[in-house]
Coordinates of C-alpha atoms and ligand atoms in Angstrom, one line a residue:
M1 CA 2.0 19.1 15.9
A2 CA 2.4 20.0 12.2
L3 CA 3.4 23.1 10.5
I4 CA 1.1 23.7 7.6
V5 CA 1.2 26.5 5.0
Q6 CA -2.2 27.3 3.5
K7 CA -2.6 29.6 0.4
Y8 CA -5.9 31.1 -0.3
G9 CA -6.5 32.5 -4.0
G10 CA -8.4 35.5 -5.1
T11 CA -12.0 34.0 -5.2
S12 CA -11.4 32.4 -1.8
M13 CA -10.7 35.9 -0.5
G14 CA -13.3 37.6 -2.8
S15 CA -15.8 39.1 -0.2
P16 CA -16.1 39.7 3.6
E17 CA -18.1 36.5 3.9
R18 CA -15.3 34.6 2.0
I19 CA -12.7 36.1 4.2
A20 CA -14.5 35.0 7.3
A21 CA -14.8 31.5 6.0
V22 CA -11.0 31.6 5.5
A23 CA -10.5 32.7 9.0
E24 CA -12.6 29.8 10.2
R25 CA -10.7 27.3 8.2
V26 CA -7.5 28.6 9.7
E27 CA -8.9 28.6 13.1
R28 CA -9.9 24.8 12.6
A29 CA -6.4 24.0 11.7
R30 CA -5.2 25.6 14.7
A31 CA -7.7 23.7 16.9
A32 CA -6.4 20.6 15.4
G33 CA -3.0 21.6 17.1
D34 CA -1.2 22.7 13.9
D35 CA 1.0 25.9 13.4
V36 CA -0.3 27.8 10.5
V37 CA 1.3 30.1 8.0
V38 CA -1.3 31.6 5.6
V39 CA -0.5 33.1 2.2
V40 CA -3.2 35.2 0.5
S41 CA -3.8 36.6 -2.9
A42 CA -5.5 40.0 -3.6
M43 CA -9.3 39.8 -3.7
S44 CA -10.5 38.5 -7.0
G45 CA -10.5 41.0 -9.9
E46 CA -8.3 43.4 -7.8
T47 CA -5.1 42.8 -9.8
D48 CA -7.0 43.1 -13.0
R49 CA -8.4 46.4 -11.7
L50 CA -5.1 47.7 -10.7
I51 CA -3.6 46.9 -14.1
K52 CA -6.4 48.7 -15.9
L53 CA -6.0 51.7 -13.6
A54 CA -2.3 51.9 -14.3
K55 CA -2.8 51.8 -17.9
S56 CA -5.4 54.6 -17.8
V57 CA -2.7 56.8 -16.4
N58 CA 0.2 55.6 -18.6
A59 CA -0.2 53.2 -21.5
Q60 CA 3.2 51.7 -20.7
P61 CA 3.7 52.1 -16.9
P62 CA 7.3 51.8 -15.6
A63 CA 7.7 48.2 -14.4
R64 CA 9.0 49.3 -10.9
E65 CA 5.9 51.3 -10.3
M66 CA 3.7 48.6 -11.6
D67 CA 5.0 46.3 -9.0
V68 CA 4.4 48.9 -6.2
L69 CA 0.9 49.3 -7.3
L70 CA 0.0 45.5 -7.8
A71 CA 1.6 44.6 -4.4
T72 CA -1.2 46.8 -2.9
G73 CA -3.8 44.1 -3.6
E74 CA -2.2 41.4 -1.5
Q75 CA -1.4 44.1 1.2
A76 CA -5.0 44.8 1.6
S77 CA -5.9 41.0 1.9
I78 CA -3.4 40.2 4.6
A79 CA -4.6 43.1 6.8
L80 CA -8.3 42.0 6.2
L81 CA -7.6 38.4 7.0
A82 CA -5.5 39.2 10.2
M83 CA -8.5 41.3 11.3
A84 CA -11.0 38.5 10.6
L85 CA -8.8 36.2 12.6
A86 CA -8.6 38.7 15.5
A87 CA -12.5 39.0 15.3
R88 CA -12.6 35.2 16.1
G89 CA -10.1 35.5 18.9
V90 CA -7.3 33.9 17.0
P91 CA -4.0 35.8 17.5
A92 CA -2.6 36.7 14.0
R93 CA -0.1 39.0 12.4
S94 CA 0.1 40.2 8.9
F95 CA 3.4 40.5 6.8
T96 CA 4.3 42.0 3.6
G97 CA 6.8 40.1 1.4
A98 CA 9.4 42.6 2.3
Q99 CA 8.8 42.2 6.0
V100 CA 9.6 38.4 5.8
H101 CA 12.5 39.1 3.5
I102 CA 11.3 37.3 0.4
L103 CA 14.5 38.4 -1.4
T104 CA 13.9 38.3 -5.2
D105 CA 15.9 39.2 -8.4
S106 CA 15.0 42.7 -10.0
A107 CA 12.9 41.3 -13.0
H108 CA 9.8 43.3 -12.2
S109 CA 6.6 41.5 -12.9
K110 CA 8.3 38.2 -13.2
A111 CA 10.7 38.1 -10.3
R112 CA 12.2 35.0 -9.0
I113 CA 12.6 34.3 -5.3
L114 CA 16.4 34.0 -4.3
D115 CA 16.1 33.6 -0.6
I116 CA 13.7 33.9 2.3
D117 CA 14.8 34.7 5.9
N118 CA 12.2 32.9 8.0
E119 CA 13.4 34.3 11.4
R120 CA 10.4 36.5 11.7
L121 CA 7.9 33.9 10.9
R122 CA 9.5 31.4 13.3
A123 CA 9.1 34.1 16.1
C124 CA 5.6 34.8 15.2
L125 CA 4.7 31.0 15.2
A126 CA 6.6 30.6 18.6
A127 CA 4.6 33.4 20.0
G128 CA 1.4 31.3 19.3
Q129 CA 0.3 33.6 16.5
V130 CA -1.0 32.7 12.8
A131 CA 1.4 34.4 10.3
V132 CA -0.5 36.0 7.4
V133 CA 1.8 36.7 4.5
A134 CA 1.3 38.6 1.2
G135 CA 1.5 36.3 -1.8
F136 CA 2.9 37.4 -5.2
Q137 CA 5.3 39.9 -3.9
G138 CA 9.0 40.2 -2.7
I139 CA 11.7 42.8 -2.5
D140 CA 15.0 43.0 -4.5
A141 CA 18.5 43.8 -3.3
D142 CA 17.9 47.5 -3.7
G143 CA 14.8 47.5 -1.7
S144 CA 12.3 47.7 -4.5
I145 CA 9.2 45.9 -4.3
T146 CA 8.8 43.2 -6.9
T147 CA 6.1 40.8 -8.1
L148 CA 6.2 37.1 -9.1
G149 CA 4.1 37.0 -12.2
R150 CA 0.4 36.2 -12.5
G151 CA -0.7 33.4 -10.0
G152 CA 2.5 34.0 -8.2
S153 CA 0.9 33.5 -4.7
D154 CA 1.2 29.9 -5.3
T155 CA 4.9 30.2 -5.5
T156 CA 5.2 32.4 -2.5
A157 CA 3.3 29.6 -0.5
V158 CA 5.5 26.8 -1.7
A159 CA 8.6 28.7 -1.2
L160 CA 7.6 29.5 2.4
A161 CA 6.8 25.9 2.9
A162 CA 10.3 24.9 1.6
A163 CA 12.0 27.6 3.8
L164 CA 10.1 26.5 6.9
K165 CA 10.3 22.8 6.1
A166 CA 6.5 22.7 6.4
D167 CA 4.8 19.4 6.7
E168 CA 2.4 20.3 3.9
C169 CA 1.6 23.2 1.5
Q170 CA -2.2 23.5 0.9
I171 CA -3.4 25.5 -2.1
Y172 CA -7.0 26.4 -1.5
T173 CA -8.9 27.6 -4.5
D174 CA -12.3 27.6 -6.3
V175 CA -12.0 24.0 -7.5
D176 CA -11.6 20.9 -5.2
G177 CA -8.4 19.8 -6.8
V178 CA -6.5 19.2 -10.2
Y179 CA -8.9 17.9 -12.9
T180 CA -8.4 15.9 -16.0
T181 CA -9.0 19.3 -17.7
D182 CA -10.4 22.7 -16.8
P183 CA -13.9 22.0 -15.5
R184 CA -15.1 25.3 -16.8
V185 CA -14.5 24.1 -20.2
E186 CA -15.5 20.4 -19.7
P187 CA -18.1 19.9 -17.1
R188 CA -17.4 16.1 -17.2
A189 CA -13.8 16.7 -16.2
R190 CA -12.8 14.4 -13.2
R191 CA -10.9 15.3 -10.0
L192 CA -7.5 13.4 -9.8
D193 CA -6.6 12.0 -6.4
R194 CA -3.0 12.3 -7.3
V195 CA -0.8 13.7 -10.0
T196 CA 2.9 13.4 -10.5
F197 CA 5.1 16.5 -10.2
E198 CA 6.2 15.8 -13.8
E199 CA 2.7 15.8 -15.1
M200 CA 1.6 18.9 -13.1
L201 CA 4.8 20.7 -14.3
E202 CA 3.7 20.0 -17.9
M203 CA 0.1 20.9 -17.3
A204 CA 1.0 24.2 -15.6
S205 CA 3.4 25.1 -18.4
L206 CA 0.9 24.2 -21.1
G207 CA -1.7 26.5 -19.5
A208 CA -3.6 24.8 -16.6
K209 CA -3.5 27.9 -14.5
V210 CA -4.6 25.9 -11.3
L211 CA -1.0 26.1 -10.1
Q212 CA 1.7 28.6 -11.1
I213 CA 4.4 26.7 -12.9
R214 CA 7.2 28.1 -10.7
S215 CA 5.3 26.8 -7.6
V216 CA 5.4 23.3 -9.1
E217 CA 9.1 23.6 -9.8
F218 CA 9.9 24.7 -6.3
A219 CA 7.7 21.9 -4.8
G220 CA 9.6 19.4 -7.0
K221 CA 13.0 20.7 -6.2
Y222 CA 12.6 21.0 -2.4
K223 CA 10.2 18.0 -2.0
V224 CA 7.4 20.0 -0.6
P225 CA 4.3 17.9 0.0
L226 CA 1.7 19.9 -2.2
R227 CA -2.0 19.6 -2.1
V228 CA -4.8 21.5 -4.1
L229 CA -8.1 21.8 -2.3
S230 CA -11.3 23.7 -2.3
S231 CA -11.8 26.6 0.2
F232 CA -15.6 26.2 -0.3
Q233 CA -15.9 22.5 0.7
D234 CA -14.0 19.9 2.7
G235 CA -12.5 17.1 0.8
P236 CA -9.1 15.2 0.0
G237 CA -8.1 17.4 -2.9
T238 CA -5.3 16.4 -5.2
L239 CA -1.9 15.5 -3.9
I240 CA 1.0 16.2 -6.2
T241 CA 3.3 13.1 -5.9
F242 CA 6.6 11.7 -6.9
E243 CA 6.2 8.9 -9.4
D244 CA 4.8 5.9 -7.6
Q245 CA 6.2 2.7 -8.9
G246 CA 3.2 0.7 -7.7
M247 CA 0.6 3.0 -9.3
E248 CA -0.9 2.0 -12.5
E249 CA -0.1 4.8 -14.9
P250 CA -2.9 6.1 -16.9
L251 CA -2.2 6.8 -20.6
I252 CA -3.3 10.4 -20.4
S253 CA -3.7 12.2 -17.0
G254 CA -5.0 15.6 -18.3
I255 CA -5.7 18.0 -21.1
A256 CA -4.3 21.5 -20.8
F257 CA -4.8 24.4 -23.2
N258 CA -3.4 28.0 -23.7
R259 CA -5.3 30.7 -25.4
D260 CA -2.4 33.1 -25.0
E261 CA -0.4 32.2 -28.0
A262 CA -0.2 33.7 -31.6
Q263 CA 1.3 32.1 -34.7
I264 CA 3.7 33.8 -37.1
T265 CA 4.6 32.3 -40.5
V266 CA 7.5 33.4 -42.7
A267 CA 7.3 32.0 -46.2
G268 CA 9.6 31.7 -49.1
I269 CA 12.8 31.9 -47.2
P270 CA 16.0 31.1 -49.1
D271 CA 16.9 27.7 -47.8
R272 CA 20.5 28.1 -46.6
P273 CA 22.3 27.8 -43.2
G274 CA 21.8 30.7 -40.9
V275 CA 18.2 31.7 -41.8
A276 CA 16.8 30.3 -38.6
S277 CA 19.2 32.2 -36.5
A278 CA 18.5 35.5 -38.6
I279 CA 14.8 35.0 -37.8
F280 CA 15.0 33.9 -34.1
G281 CA 18.1 36.1 -33.0
P282 CA 16.4 39.5 -33.1
I283 CA 13.3 38.0 -31.4
A284 CA 15.3 36.5 -28.7
K285 CA 17.2 39.7 -28.2
A286 CA 14.0 41.5 -27.6
N287 CA 13.3 38.9 -24.8
V288 CA 10.4 37.4 -26.8
E289 CA 9.9 33.7 -26.0
I290 CA 9.2 31.3 -28.8
D291 CA 7.2 28.2 -28.2
V292 CA 6.2 25.7 -31.0
I293 CA 8.5 25.9 -34.2
V294 CA 7.7 24.1 -37.4
Q295 CA 10.1 24.3 -40.5
S296 CA 8.7 22.8 -43.7
I297 CA 11.2 20.7 -45.9
G298 CA 12.5 23.2 -48.3
Q299 CA 11.4 23.1 -52.1
D300 CA 12.9 24.8 -55.0
G301 CA 15.5 26.3 -52.6
L302 CA 12.8 28.0 -50.5
T303 CA 11.4 27.0 -47.1
T304 CA 8.6 28.2 -44.6
M305 CA 9.0 28.7 -40.8
S306 CA 6.1 28.8 -38.6
F307 CA 6.3 29.5 -34.8
T308 CA 4.2 30.7 -31.9
V309 CA 4.8 33.5 -29.4
H310 CA 2.8 34.9 -26.5
R311 CA 0.0 37.0 -27.7
N312 CA 1.2 40.1 -25.7
D313 CA 4.4 39.8 -27.9
Y314 CA 2.7 39.3 -31.2
A315 CA 2.8 42.9 -32.5
Q316 CA 6.4 43.4 -31.5
A317 CA 7.6 40.1 -33.0
M318 CA 5.7 40.9 -36.3
A319 CA 7.4 44.4 -36.4
L320 CA 10.8 43.0 -35.8
L321 CA 10.4 40.5 -38.5
A322 CA 9.3 42.9 -41.2
G323 CA 12.9 44.2 -41.3
V324 CA 14.5 40.7 -41.0
V325 CA 12.2 39.3 -43.8
A326 CA 13.4 42.1 -46.2
D327 CA 17.0 41.4 -45.4
L328 CA 16.6 37.7 -46.0
G329 CA 14.7 38.0 -49.2
A330 CA 11.9 36.0 -48.0
R331 CA 8.4 36.2 -49.8
S332 CA 6.1 37.1 -46.9
V333 CA 5.5 37.2 -43.2
G334 CA 2.0 36.5 -41.8
G335 CA 0.3 35.8 -38.6
D336 CA -2.7 34.8 -36.6
D337 CA -3.5 35.5 -33.1
K338 CA -6.7 33.6 -33.0
I339 CA -5.2 30.2 -32.2
T340 CA -5.0 28.1 -29.3
K341 CA -2.7 25.1 -28.2
I342 CA -4.2 22.1 -26.8
S343 CA -2.0 19.4 -25.1
L344 CA -2.4 15.9 -23.8
V345 CA -0.3 15.1 -20.8
G346 CA 0.6 11.7 -19.2
V347 CA 3.5 9.9 -18.0
G348 CA 1.9 6.7 -19.4
M349 CA 2.7 8.0 -22.9
R350 CA 6.3 6.8 -22.5
S351 CA 5.3 3.3 -22.8
H352 CA 2.4 3.4 -25.2
A353 CA 2.3 4.2 -28.9
G354 CA -0.5 5.5 -30.8
V355 CA -1.6 8.4 -28.7
A356 CA -1.0 11.0 -31.5
A357 CA -2.8 8.9 -34.0
T358 CA -6.0 8.6 -31.7
M359 CA -5.6 12.4 -31.1
F360 CA -5.4 13.4 -34.8
E361 CA -8.2 10.9 -35.6
A362 CA -10.6 12.3 -33.0
L363 CA -9.9 15.9 -34.1
S364 CA -10.3 15.1 -37.9
A365 CA -13.7 13.5 -37.1
E366 CA -14.9 16.8 -35.9
G367 CA -13.5 18.7 -38.8
I368 CA -10.8 20.4 -36.7
N369 CA -7.7 21.2 -38.7
I370 CA -4.4 20.8 -37.0
R371 CA -1.9 23.6 -37.9
M372 CA 1.2 22.6 -35.9
V373 CA 2.3 19.7 -33.7
S374 CA 4.7 19.5 -31.0
T375 CA 5.7 16.5 -28.8
S376 CA 7.8 15.5 -25.9
E377 CA 8.3 12.5 -23.9
I378 CA 5.0 12.9 -21.7
K379 CA 3.0 15.4 -23.9
I380 CA 1.7 16.1 -27.2
S381 CA 0.4 19.7 -28.3
V382 CA -1.5 20.9 -31.3
I383 CA -2.1 24.2 -32.4
I384 CA -5.7 24.7 -33.8
D385 CA -8.1 27.7 -34.5
E386 CA -9.2 29.3 -31.3
K387 CA -12.9 28.9 -32.2
Y388 CA -12.4 25.1 -31.8
L389 CA -11.1 25.1 -28.3
E390 CA -14.2 23.8 -26.5
L391 CA -15.1 21.2 -29.1
A392 CA -11.5 20.1 -29.1
V393 CA -11.2 19.7 -25.4
R394 CA -14.4 17.9 -25.1
T395 CA -13.7 15.6 -28.1
L396 CA -10.2 14.5 -26.6
H397 CA -11.6 14.2 -23.1
E398 CA -14.1 11.7 -24.7
A399 CA -11.7 9.9 -27.0
F400 CA -9.3 9.1 -24.1
G401 CA -12.1 8.2 -21.7
L402 CA -11.0 10.7 -19.1
A403 CA -14.4 11.2 -17.6
D404 CA -14.7 7.5 -16.6
A405 CA -11.2 6.5 -16.0
K406 CA -10.6 5.4 -12.3
V407 CA -7.2 6.4 -11.0
Ligands
ADP501 P1 -6.8 31.2 -7.3 O1 -7.4 32.5 -7.6 O2 -7.3 30.4 -6.2 O3 -5.4 31.1 -7.6 P2 -7.0 30.3 -10.2 O4 -8.1 31.0 -10.9 O5 -5.6 30.9 -10.3 O6 -7.4 30.3 -8.6 O7 -6.9 28.7 -10.5 C1 -8.1 27.9 -10.5 C2 -8.7 27.7 -11.8 O8 -7.9 26.8 -12.6 C3 -10.1 26.9 -11.7 O9 -11.2 27.9 -11.4 C4 -10.1 26.4 -13.1 O10 -11.0 27.1 -14.0 C5 -8.7 26.5 -13.6 N1 -8.1 25.2 -14.2 C6 -7.5 25.2 -15.3 N2 -7.2 23.9 -15.5 C7 -7.4 23.1 -14.4 C8 -7.4 21.9 -14.0 N3 -6.8 20.8 -14.8 N4 -7.9 21.4 -12.9 C9 -8.5 22.2 -12.0 N5 -8.7 23.7 -12.3 C10 -8.2 24.1 -13.5
LIG502 N1 -3.0 38.6 -7.3 C1 -2.1 38.0 -8.3 C2 -2.7 37.6 -9.5 O1 -3.9 37.9 -9.7 C3 -1.3 36.7 -7.7 C4 -2.1 35.6 -7.4 O2 -3.4 35.7 -7.3 O3 -1.6 34.5 -7.1 O4 -2.1 37.0 -10.5
MG503 MG1 -3.9 31.2 -9.1

């Protein structure tokens, strides 16, 4: 008998029929003799609806109250799934994050899980019941409800699997695994049978929202066997694995993209020590994260600094820089929030040269201008105009033969 944690996302819980289908899948796992803990998301569209509702009441809702509101989406889902299971004669019990003591820090809307007390879940399983746990939410030391950031139910599932030492954590979603790129953008994308934690971590952090990045970090840290599957059809899905020495490494495993960035350029900065910290200090202080940074080689004593921030932070960062630029005596500050970052990810890049050259050549053949480049051991990212996103993804998918490669 195995202990399985199954997580069902918003689309998988999106209607009464879909909830019934989830209940059936859970029943099947139990019939196979497994103990099952189920983590669910809010019904699709519900979290967005609640955010809109909050903003219609207060343009800047207090973070604590926002979390109280958003957590209701998952609370509705656990009750509905427990009811659907009961309708099939499957004994089940629903739990909010607080009821299973998912203790987090107090960073509302992006809280981190600190501890889970799994006693109640163990008792529920020992009593022969399915435990249905609300994803995305926890409770802080003061007893306030917190949420884990968009897509956070993945992290709840993996954290519970780690705490319970589950045999597998299964993430059921609306695609049947992790693909070479988002199949909504490139219909020729191919499902990967396996992907390494390292690659999955990069893909998630670079924009592939199929798994929340924290969930992959958790799974890697606590060695949780993790699989992504479809809730709509049966199949093997994609297994997230530790690097397998015997496996032939594909050069590129996937292409990720992120539409949430904006570019800021400060031009004509007097080129002297301390200017970078004068520019980035105030931004860091405001908790705005910087992603790609490019500084041009100074000419005539002047230099240019370009970097990207999250689109949500764009206006704030521009406002902060207006003052800094005046103090520094820089010429201008400009920006563009219609950009996108596209990244190639693959552990095979470590041992192969020429990936960047092939990437740049393929993009230039389509007339796509590269504004910024950033590389690390197993990824190359470029910033381009947002309007070229689809064309760029498809061009690179083709250039690296991702549709046909056999893993
Ligand atoms: P859920 O609601 O089940 O959590 P999400 O919408 O968060 O589902 O994640 C699944 C979506 O992730 C897919 O519908 C797909 O469009 C998108 N996606 C992005 N990149 C990839 C990828 N490389 N492989 C599979 N899906 C991807
Ligand atoms: N409901 C939350 C969201 O939409 C959490 C999740 O679905 O994982 O982001
Ligand atoms: Mg998700």
